PDB file of C-alpha atoms in Angstrom:
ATOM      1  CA  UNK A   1     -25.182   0.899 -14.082  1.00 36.00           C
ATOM      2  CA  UNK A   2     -21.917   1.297 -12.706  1.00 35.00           C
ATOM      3  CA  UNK A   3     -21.304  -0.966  -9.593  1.00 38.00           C
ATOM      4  CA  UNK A   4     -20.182   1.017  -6.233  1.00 39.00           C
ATOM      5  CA  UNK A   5     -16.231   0.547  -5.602  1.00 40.00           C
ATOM      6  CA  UNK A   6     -14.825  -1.206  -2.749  1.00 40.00           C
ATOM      7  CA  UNK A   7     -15.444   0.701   0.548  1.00 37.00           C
ATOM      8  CA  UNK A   8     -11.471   2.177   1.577  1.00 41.00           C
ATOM      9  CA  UNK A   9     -11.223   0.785   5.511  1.00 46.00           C
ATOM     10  CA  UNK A  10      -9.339   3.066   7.321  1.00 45.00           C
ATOM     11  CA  UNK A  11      -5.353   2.231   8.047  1.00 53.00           C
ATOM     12  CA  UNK A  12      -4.912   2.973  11.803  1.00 52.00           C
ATOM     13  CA  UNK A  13      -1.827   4.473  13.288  1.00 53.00           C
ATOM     14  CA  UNK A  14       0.558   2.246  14.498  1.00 48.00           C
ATOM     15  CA  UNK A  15       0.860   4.259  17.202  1.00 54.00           C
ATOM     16  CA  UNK A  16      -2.954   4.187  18.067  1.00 56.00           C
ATOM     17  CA  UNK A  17      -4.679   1.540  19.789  1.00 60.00           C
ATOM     18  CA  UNK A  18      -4.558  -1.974  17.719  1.00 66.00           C
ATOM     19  CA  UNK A  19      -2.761  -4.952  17.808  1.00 79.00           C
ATOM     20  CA  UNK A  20       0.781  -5.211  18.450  1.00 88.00           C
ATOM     21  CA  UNK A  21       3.255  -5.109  15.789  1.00 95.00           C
ATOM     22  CA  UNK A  22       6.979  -4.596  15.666  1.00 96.00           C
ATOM     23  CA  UNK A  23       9.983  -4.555  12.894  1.00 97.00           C
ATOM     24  CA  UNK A  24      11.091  -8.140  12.505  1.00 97.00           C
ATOM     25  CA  UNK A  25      14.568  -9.418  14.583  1.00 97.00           C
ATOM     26  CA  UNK A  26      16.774 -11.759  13.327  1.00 97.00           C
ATOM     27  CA  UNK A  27      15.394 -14.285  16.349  1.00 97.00           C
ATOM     28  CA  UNK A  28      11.989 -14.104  14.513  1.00 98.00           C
ATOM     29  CA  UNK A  29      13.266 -15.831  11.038  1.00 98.00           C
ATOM     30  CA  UNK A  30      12.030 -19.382  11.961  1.00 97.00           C
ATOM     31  CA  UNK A  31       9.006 -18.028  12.725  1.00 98.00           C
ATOM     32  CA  UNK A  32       8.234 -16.378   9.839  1.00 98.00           C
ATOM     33  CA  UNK A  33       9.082 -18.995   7.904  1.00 98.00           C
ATOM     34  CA  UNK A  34       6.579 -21.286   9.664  1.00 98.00           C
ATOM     35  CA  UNK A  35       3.296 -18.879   9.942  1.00 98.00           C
ATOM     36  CA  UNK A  36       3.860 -17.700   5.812  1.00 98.00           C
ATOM     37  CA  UNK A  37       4.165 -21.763   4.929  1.00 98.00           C
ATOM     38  CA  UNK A  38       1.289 -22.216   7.059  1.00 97.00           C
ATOM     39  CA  UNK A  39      -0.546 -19.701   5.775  1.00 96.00           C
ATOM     40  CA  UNK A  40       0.114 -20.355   1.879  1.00 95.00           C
ATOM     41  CA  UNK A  41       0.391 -24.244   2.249  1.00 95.00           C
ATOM     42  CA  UNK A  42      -3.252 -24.766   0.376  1.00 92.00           C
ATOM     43  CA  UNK A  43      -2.838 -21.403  -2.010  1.00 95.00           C
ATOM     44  CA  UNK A  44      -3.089 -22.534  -5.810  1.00 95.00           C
ATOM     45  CA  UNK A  45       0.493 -20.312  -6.022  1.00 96.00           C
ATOM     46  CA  UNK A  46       2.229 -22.221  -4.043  1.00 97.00           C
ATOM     47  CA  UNK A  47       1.202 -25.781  -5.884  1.00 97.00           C
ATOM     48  CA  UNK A  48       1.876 -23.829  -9.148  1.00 97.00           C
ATOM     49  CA  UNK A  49       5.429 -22.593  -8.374  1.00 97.00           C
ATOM     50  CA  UNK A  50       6.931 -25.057  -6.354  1.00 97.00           C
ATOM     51  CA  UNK A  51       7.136 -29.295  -7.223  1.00 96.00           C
ATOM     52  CA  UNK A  52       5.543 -32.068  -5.352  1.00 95.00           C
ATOM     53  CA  UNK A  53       8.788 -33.265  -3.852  1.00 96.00           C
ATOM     54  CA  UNK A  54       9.677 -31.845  -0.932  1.00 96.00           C
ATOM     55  CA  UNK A  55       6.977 -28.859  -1.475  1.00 97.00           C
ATOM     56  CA  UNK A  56       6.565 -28.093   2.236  1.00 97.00           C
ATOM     57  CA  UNK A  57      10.247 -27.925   2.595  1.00 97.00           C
ATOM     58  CA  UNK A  58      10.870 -25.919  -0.489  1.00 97.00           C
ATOM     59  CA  UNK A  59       8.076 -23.106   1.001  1.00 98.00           C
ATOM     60  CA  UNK A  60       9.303 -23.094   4.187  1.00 98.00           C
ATOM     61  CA  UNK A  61      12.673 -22.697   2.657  1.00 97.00           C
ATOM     62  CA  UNK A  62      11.787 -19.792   0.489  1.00 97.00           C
ATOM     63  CA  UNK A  63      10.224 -18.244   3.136  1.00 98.00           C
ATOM     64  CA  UNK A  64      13.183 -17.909   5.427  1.00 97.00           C
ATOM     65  CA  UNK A  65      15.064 -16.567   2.580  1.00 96.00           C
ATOM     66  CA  UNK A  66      12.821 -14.196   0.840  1.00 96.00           C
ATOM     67  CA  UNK A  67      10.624 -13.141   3.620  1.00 97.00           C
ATOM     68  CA  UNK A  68      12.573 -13.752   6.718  1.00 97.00           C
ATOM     69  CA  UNK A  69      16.273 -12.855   6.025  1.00 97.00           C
ATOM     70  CA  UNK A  70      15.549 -10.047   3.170  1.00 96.00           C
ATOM     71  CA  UNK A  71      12.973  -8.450   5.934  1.00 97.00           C
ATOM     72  CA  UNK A  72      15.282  -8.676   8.736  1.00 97.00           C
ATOM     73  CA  UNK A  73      18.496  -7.351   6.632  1.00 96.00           C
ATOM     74  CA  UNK A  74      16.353  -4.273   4.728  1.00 96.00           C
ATOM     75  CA  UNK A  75      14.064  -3.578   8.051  1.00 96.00           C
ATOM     76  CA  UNK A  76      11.040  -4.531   5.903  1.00 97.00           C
ATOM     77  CA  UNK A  77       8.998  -6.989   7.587  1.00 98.00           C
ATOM     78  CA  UNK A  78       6.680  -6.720  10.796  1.00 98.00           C
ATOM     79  CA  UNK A  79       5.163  -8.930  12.871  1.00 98.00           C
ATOM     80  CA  UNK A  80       2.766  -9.315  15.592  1.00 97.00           C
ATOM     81  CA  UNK A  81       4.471 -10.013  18.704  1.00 95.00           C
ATOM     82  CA  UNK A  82       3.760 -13.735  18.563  1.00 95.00           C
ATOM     83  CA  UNK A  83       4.973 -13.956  14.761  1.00 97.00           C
ATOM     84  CA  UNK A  84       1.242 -15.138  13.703  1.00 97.00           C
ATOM     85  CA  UNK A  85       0.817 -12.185  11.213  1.00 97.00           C
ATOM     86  CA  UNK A  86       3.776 -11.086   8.796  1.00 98.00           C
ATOM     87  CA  UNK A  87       4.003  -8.527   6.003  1.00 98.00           C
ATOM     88  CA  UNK A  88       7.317  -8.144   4.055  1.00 98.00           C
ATOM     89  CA  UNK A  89       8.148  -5.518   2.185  1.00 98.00           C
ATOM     90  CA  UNK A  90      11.089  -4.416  -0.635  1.00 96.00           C
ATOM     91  CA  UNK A  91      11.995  -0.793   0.398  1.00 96.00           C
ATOM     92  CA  UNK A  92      11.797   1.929  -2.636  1.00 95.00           C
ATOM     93  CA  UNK A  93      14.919   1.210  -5.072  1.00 89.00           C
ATOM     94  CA  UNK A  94      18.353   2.121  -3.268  1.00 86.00           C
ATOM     95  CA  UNK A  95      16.928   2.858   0.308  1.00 89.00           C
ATOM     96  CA  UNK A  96      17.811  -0.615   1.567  1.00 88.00           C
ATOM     97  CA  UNK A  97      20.163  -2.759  -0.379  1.00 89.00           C
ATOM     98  CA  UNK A  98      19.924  -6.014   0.087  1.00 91.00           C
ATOM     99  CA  UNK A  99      22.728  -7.367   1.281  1.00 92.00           C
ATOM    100  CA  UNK A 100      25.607  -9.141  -0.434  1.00 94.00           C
ATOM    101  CA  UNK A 101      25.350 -12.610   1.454  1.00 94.00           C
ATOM    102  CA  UNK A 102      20.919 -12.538   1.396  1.00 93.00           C
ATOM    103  CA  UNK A 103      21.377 -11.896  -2.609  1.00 93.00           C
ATOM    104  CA  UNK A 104      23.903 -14.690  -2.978  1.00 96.00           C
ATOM    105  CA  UNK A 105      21.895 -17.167  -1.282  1.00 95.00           C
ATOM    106  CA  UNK A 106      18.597 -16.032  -3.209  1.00 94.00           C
ATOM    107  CA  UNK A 107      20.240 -16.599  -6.341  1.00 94.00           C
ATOM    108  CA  UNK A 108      21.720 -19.535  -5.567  1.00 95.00           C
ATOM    109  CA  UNK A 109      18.904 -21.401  -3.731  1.00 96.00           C
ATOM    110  CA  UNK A 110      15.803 -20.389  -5.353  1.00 96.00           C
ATOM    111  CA  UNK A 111      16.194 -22.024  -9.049  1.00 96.00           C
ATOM    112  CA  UNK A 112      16.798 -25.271  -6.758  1.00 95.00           C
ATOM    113  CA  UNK A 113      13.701 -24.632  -4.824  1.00 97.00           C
ATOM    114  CA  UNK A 114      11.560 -23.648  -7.432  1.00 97.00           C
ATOM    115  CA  UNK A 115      13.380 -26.544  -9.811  1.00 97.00           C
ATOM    116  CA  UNK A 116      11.288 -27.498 -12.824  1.00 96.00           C
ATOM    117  CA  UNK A 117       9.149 -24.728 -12.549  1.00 97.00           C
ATOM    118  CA  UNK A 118      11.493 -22.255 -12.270  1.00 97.00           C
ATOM    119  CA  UNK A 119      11.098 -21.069 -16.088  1.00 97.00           C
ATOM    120  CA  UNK A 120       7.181 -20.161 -15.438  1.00 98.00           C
ATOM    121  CA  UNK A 121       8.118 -18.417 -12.379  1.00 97.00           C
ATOM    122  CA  UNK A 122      11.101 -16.791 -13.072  1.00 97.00           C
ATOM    123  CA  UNK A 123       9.354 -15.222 -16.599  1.00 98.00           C
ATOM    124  CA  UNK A 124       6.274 -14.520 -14.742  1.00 98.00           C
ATOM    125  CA  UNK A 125       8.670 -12.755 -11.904  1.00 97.00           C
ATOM    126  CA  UNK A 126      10.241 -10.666 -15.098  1.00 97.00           C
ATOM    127  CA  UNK A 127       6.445  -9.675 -16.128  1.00 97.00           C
ATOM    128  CA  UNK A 128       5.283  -8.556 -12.523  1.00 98.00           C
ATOM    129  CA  UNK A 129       8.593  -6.238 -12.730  1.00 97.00           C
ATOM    130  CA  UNK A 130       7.567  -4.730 -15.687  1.00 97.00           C
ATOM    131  CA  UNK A 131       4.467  -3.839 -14.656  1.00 97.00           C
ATOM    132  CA  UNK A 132       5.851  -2.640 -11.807  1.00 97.00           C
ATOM    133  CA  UNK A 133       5.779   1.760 -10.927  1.00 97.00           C
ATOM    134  CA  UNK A 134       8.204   3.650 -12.590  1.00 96.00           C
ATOM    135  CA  UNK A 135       7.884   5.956  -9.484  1.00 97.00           C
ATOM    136  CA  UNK A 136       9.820   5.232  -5.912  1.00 97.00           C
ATOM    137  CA  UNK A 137       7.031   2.281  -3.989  1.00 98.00           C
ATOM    138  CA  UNK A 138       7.128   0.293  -1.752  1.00 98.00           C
ATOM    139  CA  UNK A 139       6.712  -3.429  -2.731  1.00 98.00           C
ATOM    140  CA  UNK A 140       4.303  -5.693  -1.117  1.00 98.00           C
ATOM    141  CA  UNK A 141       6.473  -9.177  -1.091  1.00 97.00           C
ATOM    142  CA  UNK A 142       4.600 -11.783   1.518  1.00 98.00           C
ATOM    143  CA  UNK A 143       1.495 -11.452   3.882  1.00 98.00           C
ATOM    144  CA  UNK A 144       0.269 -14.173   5.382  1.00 97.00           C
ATOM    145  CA  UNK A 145      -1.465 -14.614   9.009  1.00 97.00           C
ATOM    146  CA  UNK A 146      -2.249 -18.270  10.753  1.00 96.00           C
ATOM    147  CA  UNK A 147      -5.338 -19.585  10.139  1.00 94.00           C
ATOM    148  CA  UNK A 148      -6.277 -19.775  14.272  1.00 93.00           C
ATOM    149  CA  UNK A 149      -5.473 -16.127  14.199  1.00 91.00           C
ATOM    150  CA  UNK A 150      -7.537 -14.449  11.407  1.00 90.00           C
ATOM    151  CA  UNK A 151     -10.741 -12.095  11.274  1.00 88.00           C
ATOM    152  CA  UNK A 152      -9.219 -10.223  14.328  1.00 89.00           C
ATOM    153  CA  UNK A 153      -7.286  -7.465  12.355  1.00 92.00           C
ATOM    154  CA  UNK A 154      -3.667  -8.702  12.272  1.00 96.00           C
ATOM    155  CA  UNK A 155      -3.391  -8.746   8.674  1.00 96.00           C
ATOM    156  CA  UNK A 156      -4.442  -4.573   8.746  1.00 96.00           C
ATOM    157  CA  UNK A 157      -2.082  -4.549  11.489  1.00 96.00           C
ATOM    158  CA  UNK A 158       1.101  -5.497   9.513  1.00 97.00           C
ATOM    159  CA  UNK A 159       0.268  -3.582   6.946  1.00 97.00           C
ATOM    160  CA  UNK A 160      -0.381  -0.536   9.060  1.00 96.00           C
ATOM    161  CA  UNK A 161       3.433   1.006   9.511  1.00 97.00           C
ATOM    162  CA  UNK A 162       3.776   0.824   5.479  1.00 97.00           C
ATOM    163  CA  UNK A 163       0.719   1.949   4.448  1.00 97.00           C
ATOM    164  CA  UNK A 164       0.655   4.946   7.102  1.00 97.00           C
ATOM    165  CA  UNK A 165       4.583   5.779   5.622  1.00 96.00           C
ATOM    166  CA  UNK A 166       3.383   6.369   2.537  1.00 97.00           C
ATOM    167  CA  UNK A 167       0.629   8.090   3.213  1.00 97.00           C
ATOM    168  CA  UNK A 168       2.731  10.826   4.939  1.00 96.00           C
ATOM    169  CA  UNK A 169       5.561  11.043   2.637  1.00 96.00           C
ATOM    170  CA  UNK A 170       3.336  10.743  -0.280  1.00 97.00           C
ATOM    171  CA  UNK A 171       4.935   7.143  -1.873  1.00 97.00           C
ATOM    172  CA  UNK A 172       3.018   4.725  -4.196  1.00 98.00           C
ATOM    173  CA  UNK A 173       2.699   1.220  -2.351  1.00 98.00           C
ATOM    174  CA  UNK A 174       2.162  -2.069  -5.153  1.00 98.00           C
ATOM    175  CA  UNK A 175       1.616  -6.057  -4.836  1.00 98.00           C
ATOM    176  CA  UNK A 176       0.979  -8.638  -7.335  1.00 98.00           C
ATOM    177  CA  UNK A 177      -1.268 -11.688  -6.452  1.00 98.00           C
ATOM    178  CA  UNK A 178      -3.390 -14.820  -7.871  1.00 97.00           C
ATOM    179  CA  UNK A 179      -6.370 -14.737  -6.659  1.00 96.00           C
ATOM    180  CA  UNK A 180      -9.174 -12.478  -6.614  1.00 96.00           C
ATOM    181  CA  UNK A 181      -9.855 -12.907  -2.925  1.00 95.00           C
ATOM    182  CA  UNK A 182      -6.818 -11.047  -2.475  1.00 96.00           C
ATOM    183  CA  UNK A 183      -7.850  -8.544  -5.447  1.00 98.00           C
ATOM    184  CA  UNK A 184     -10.469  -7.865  -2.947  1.00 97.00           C
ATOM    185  CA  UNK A 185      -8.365  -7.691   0.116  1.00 96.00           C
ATOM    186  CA  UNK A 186      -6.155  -5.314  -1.171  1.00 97.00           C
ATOM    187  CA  UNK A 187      -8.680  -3.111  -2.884  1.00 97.00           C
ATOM    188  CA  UNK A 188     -10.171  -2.325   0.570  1.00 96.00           C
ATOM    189  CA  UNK A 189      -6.409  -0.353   1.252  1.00 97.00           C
ATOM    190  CA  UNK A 190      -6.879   1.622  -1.795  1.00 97.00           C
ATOM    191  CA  UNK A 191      -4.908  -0.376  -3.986  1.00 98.00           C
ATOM    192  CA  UNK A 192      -6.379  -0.408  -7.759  1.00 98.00           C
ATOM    193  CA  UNK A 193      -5.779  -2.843 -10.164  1.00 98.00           C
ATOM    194  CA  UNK A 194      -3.283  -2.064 -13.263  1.00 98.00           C
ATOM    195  CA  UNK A 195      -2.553  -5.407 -14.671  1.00 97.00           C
ATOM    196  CA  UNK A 196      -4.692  -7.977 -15.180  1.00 97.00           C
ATOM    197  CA  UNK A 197      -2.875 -10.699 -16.884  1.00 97.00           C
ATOM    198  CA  UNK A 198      -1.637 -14.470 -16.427  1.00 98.00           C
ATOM    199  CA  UNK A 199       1.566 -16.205 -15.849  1.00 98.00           C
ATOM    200  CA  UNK A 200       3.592 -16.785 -18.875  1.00 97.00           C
ATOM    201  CA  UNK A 201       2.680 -20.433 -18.806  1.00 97.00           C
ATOM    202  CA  UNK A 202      -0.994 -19.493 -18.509  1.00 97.00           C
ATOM    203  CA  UNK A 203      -1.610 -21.256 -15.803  1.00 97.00           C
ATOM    204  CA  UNK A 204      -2.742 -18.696 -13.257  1.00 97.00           C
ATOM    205  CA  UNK A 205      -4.351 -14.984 -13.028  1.00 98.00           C
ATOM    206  CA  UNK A 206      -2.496 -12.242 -12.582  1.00 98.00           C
ATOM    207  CA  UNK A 207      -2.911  -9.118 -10.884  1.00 98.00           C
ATOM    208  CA  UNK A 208      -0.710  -6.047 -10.088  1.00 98.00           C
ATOM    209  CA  UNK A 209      -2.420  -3.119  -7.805  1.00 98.00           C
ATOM    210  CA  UNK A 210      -0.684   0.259  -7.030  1.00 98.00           C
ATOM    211  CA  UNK A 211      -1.875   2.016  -3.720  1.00 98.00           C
ATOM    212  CA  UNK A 212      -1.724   5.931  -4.456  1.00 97.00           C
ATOM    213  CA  UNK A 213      -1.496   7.527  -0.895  1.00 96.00           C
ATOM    214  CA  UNK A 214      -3.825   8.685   0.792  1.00 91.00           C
ATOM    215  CA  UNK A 215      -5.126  11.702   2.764  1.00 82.00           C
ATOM    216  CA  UNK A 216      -4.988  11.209   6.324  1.00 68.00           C
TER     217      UNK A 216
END
């Protein structure tokens, strides 16, 4: 007997009544930087990508770069007003460019950060890509929310502006993650798994979900 599929929660309007969220400002980088290494300080991703030495610094780091100033540049990332929730996004191809200056410093700065693992996660980064829709999506980068402020919805809330977007222009929405916990967490947004793999050193699972839209 098959077993029942994850119940779909509803995605509320951002516009209806919910927790406060807003497009990132370039004021909110620290902060997003601090709640996503505070959030992912413990996750089994973050002690398999990044070395002992220095590893809070490297996160925190990488999180001002890849979350915080590739959100803020592309318009991709919201917050709750008090920056304890984030969700980061990378726009369908060539409706955002990143720019020049936020590319430079990713390429420079995050072999250094990443340092001896950088082979594992750079080839695993290559695998999620190819795995990745052919078809225009929206890519779910970062999440995270502060552990004094979960199980009250801010996480849904984040996600919300995306999620309703493609729902009403019809767009694909996709993650990748390393845990089934988040398998789970995702699933109940209507994203299905179409990957289920492991990092190219074998270290960790691998999954990568695709969200078709929904009907509203």
């Amino acid at each position: 007997m098959t077993p029942p599929g994850p119940t779909v929660r509803r995605v509320d309007d951002p516009d209806e009544e919910a927790p406060d969220v807003r497009l990132a400002e370039q004021r909110d980088v620290p902060r997003i930087a601090a709640t996503l290494t505070i959030a992912l300080a413990d996750s089994r991703w973050t002690r398999w990508a990044l070395p002992d030495d220095g590893r809070m610094q490297r996160l925190t780091r990488l999180n001002e770069l890849d979350a915080g100033h590739r959100g803020v540049a592309t318009h991709t990332a919201w917050v709750t007003e008090d920056v304890s929730a984030v969700a980061v996004w990378e726009p369908p191809a060539g409706t955002a460019p990143l720019p020049d200056d936020v590319r430079a410093a990713l390429a420079r700065e995050l072999p250094y950060l990443a340092a001896d693992r950088w082979a594992a996660v750079s080839g695993t980064a290559d695998l999620i890509a190819a795995a990745r829709p052919e078809a225009p999506h929206w890519w779910l980068a970062h999440l995270g929310v502060r552990p004094t402020a979960r199980r009250r919805g801010l996480a849904a809330a984040v996600l919300a502006p995306v999620l309703v977007r493609c729902d009403t222009e019809g767009t694909l929405a996709a993650a990748a993650v390393h845990s089934w916990a988040n398998v789970r967490f995702l699933r109940g947004f209507g994203f299905e798994v179409t990957l289920t793999g492991r990092t190219t050193d074998d270290e960790l699972p691998l999954w990568v979900l695709v969200r078709q839209p929904q009907r509203r």
